[in-house]
One Martini backbone bead per residue (centre of mass of N, CA, C, O) as a GRO file, in nm:
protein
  156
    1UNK     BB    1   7.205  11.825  12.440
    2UNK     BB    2   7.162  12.087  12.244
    3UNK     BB    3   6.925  12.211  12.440
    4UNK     BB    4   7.106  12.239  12.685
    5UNK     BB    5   7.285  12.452  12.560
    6UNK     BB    6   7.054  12.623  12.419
    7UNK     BB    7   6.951  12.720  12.753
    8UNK     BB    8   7.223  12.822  12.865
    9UNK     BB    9   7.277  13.040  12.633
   10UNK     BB   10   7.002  13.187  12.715
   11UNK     BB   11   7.062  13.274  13.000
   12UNK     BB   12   7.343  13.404  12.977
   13UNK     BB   13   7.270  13.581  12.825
   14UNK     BB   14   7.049  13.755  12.980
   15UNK     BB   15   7.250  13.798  13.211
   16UNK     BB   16   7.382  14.003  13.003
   17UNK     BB   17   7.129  14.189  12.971
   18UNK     BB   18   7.089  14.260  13.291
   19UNK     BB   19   7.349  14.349  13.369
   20UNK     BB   20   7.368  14.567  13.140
   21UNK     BB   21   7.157  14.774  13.207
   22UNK     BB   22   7.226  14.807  13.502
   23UNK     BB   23   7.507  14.920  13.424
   24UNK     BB   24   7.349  15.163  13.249
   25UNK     BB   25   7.247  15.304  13.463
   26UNK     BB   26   7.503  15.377  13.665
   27UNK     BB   27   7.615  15.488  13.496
   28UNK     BB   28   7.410  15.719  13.429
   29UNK     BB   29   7.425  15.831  13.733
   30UNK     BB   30   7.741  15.883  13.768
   31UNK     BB   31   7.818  16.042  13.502
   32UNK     BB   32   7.660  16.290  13.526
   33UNK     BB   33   7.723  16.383  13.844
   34UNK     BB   34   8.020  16.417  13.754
   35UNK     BB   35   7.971  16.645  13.584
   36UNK     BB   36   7.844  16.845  13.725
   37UNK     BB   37   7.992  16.845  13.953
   38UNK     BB   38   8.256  16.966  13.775
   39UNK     BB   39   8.092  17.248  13.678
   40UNK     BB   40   8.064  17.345  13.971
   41UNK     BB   41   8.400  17.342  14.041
   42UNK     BB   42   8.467  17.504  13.782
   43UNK     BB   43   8.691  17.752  13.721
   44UNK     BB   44   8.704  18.021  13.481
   45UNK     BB   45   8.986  18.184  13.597
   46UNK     BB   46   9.156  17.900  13.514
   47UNK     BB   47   9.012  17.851  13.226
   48UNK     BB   48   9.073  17.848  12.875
   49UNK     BB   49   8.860  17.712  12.626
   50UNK     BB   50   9.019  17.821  12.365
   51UNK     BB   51   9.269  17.649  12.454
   52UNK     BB   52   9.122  17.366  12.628
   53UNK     BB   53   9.034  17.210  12.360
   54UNK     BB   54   8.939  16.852  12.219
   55UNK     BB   55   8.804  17.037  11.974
   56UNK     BB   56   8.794  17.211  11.669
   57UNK     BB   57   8.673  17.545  11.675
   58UNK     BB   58   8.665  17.573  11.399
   59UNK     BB   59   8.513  17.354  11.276
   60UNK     BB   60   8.277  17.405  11.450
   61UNK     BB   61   8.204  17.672  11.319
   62UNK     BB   62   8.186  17.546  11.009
   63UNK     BB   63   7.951  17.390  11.040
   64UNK     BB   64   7.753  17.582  11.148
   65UNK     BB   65   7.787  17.794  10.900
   66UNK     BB   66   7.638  17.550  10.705
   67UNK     BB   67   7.369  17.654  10.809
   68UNK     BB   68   7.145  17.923  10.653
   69UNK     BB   69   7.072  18.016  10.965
   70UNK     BB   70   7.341  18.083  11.024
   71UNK     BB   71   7.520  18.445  11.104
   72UNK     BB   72   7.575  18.427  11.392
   73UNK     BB   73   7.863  18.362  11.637
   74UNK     BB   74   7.951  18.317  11.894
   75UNK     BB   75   8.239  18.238  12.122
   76UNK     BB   76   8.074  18.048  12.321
   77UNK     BB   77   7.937  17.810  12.154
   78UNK     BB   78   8.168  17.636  12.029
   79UNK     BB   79   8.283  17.564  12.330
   80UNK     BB   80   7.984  17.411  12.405
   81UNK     BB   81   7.953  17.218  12.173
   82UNK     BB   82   8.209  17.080  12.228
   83UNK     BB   83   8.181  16.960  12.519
   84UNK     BB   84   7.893  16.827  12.433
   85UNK     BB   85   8.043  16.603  12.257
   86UNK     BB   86   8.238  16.494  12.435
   87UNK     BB   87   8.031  16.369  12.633
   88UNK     BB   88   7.883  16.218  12.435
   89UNK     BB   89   8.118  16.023  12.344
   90UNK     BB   90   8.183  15.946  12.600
   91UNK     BB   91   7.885  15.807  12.666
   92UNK     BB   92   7.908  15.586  12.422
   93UNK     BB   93   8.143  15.458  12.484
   94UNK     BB   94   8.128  15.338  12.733
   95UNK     BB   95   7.892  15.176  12.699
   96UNK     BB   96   8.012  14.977  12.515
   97UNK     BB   97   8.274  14.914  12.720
   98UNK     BB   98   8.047  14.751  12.897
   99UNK     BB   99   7.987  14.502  12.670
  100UNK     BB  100   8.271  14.427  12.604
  101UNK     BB  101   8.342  14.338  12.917
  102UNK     BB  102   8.067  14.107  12.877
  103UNK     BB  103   8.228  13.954  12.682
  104UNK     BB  104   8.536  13.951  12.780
  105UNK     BB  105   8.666  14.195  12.567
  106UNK     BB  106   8.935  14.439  12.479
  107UNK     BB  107   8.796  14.511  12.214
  108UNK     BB  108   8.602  14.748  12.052
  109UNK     BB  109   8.332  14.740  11.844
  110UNK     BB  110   8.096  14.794  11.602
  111UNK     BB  111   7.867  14.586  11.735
  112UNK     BB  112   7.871  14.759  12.021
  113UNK     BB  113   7.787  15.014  11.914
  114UNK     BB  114   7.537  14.935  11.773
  115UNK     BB  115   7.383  14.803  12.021
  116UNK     BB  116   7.364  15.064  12.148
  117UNK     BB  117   7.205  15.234  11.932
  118UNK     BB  118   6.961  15.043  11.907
  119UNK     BB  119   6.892  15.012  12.270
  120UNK     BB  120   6.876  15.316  12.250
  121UNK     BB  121   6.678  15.581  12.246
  122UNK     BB  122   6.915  15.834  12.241
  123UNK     BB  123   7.033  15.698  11.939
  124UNK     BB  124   6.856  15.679  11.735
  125UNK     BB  125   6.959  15.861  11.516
  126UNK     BB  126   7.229  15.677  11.459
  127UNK     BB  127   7.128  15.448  11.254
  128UNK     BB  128   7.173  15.600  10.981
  129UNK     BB  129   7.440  15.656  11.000
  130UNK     BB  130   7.543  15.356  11.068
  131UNK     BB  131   7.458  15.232  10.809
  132UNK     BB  132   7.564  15.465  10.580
  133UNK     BB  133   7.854  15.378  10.641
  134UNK     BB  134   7.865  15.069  10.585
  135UNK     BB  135   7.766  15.102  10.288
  136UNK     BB  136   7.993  15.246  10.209
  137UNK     BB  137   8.192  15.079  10.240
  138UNK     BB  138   8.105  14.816  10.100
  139UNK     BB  139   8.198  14.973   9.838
  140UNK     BB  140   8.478  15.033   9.863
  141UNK     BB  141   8.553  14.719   9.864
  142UNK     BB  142   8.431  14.641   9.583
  143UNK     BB  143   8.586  14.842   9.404
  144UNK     BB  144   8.861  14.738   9.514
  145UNK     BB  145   8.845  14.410   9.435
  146UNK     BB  146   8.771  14.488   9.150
  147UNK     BB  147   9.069  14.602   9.083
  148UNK     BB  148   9.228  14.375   9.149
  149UNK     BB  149   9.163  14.186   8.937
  150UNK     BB  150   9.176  14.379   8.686
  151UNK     BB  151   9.510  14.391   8.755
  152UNK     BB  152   9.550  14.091   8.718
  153UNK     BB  153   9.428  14.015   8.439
  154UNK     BB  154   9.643  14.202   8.309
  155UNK     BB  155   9.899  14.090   8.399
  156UNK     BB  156   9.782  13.774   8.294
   0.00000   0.00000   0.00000
């Protein structure tokens, strides 16, 4: 009984990531073509970027400087690397929001983010930073932890 149970699962799994693939295949070719048509379509006498950006253009200029190889920035590279930011964001939640979908549920986890980017290729730098973020977590789990302790005993 267990055996066909655990056959069942292993063929939905394979399911969910055959049609996962498949799904984040279409997802990039119809994301991209549309972001394409967007910036062909906009025109720049009607958008002023420096004020219409979704991310803060002071911060992305001061990242920029911290780097000491560079000694000065033009006004539309904040801009562009904005922009840059803006679509790389939109493009790893979908592919994690499609993962969530697939599994049937409606909050998007830290698993489905990993997920992403550990089966994707283009994702691959961000491996270590995800890494780093749980262990850095982790640790100050671990210190809340040890201090509410240590003020229970004295309490106590």
């Amino acid at each position: 009984m267990s055996s066909i149970n655990s056959q069942t699962s292993i063929s939905s799994s394979s399911d969910i990531v055959t049609k996962f693939a498949s799904l984040r295949k279409d997802h990039e070719e119809s994301f991209f073509r549309d972001q394409l048509n967007e910036i062909k379509n906009l025109k720049t006498e009607e958008v002023d970027f420096k004020k219409h950006s979704d991310l803060p253009l002071a911060r992305i200029k001061r990242i920029m400087k911290g780097d000491e190889d560079v000694s000065m920035i033009s006004a539309e590279v904040p801009v562009v690397l904005g922009e840059a930011c803006k679509l790389f964001i939109h493009d790893v939640c979908k592919q994690a929001w499609f993962k969530t979908s697939l599994c049937k549920r409606k909050n998007l986890q830290r698993n489905d983010l990993r997920e992403i980017i550990e089966t994707t290729e283009q994702f691959d730098f961000l491996i270590d930073v995800f890494d780093g973020t749980i262990e850095a977590e982790n640790k100050e789990r671990k210190i809340r932890e040890q201090n509410e302790v240590q003020a229970k005993e004295t309490e106590g």
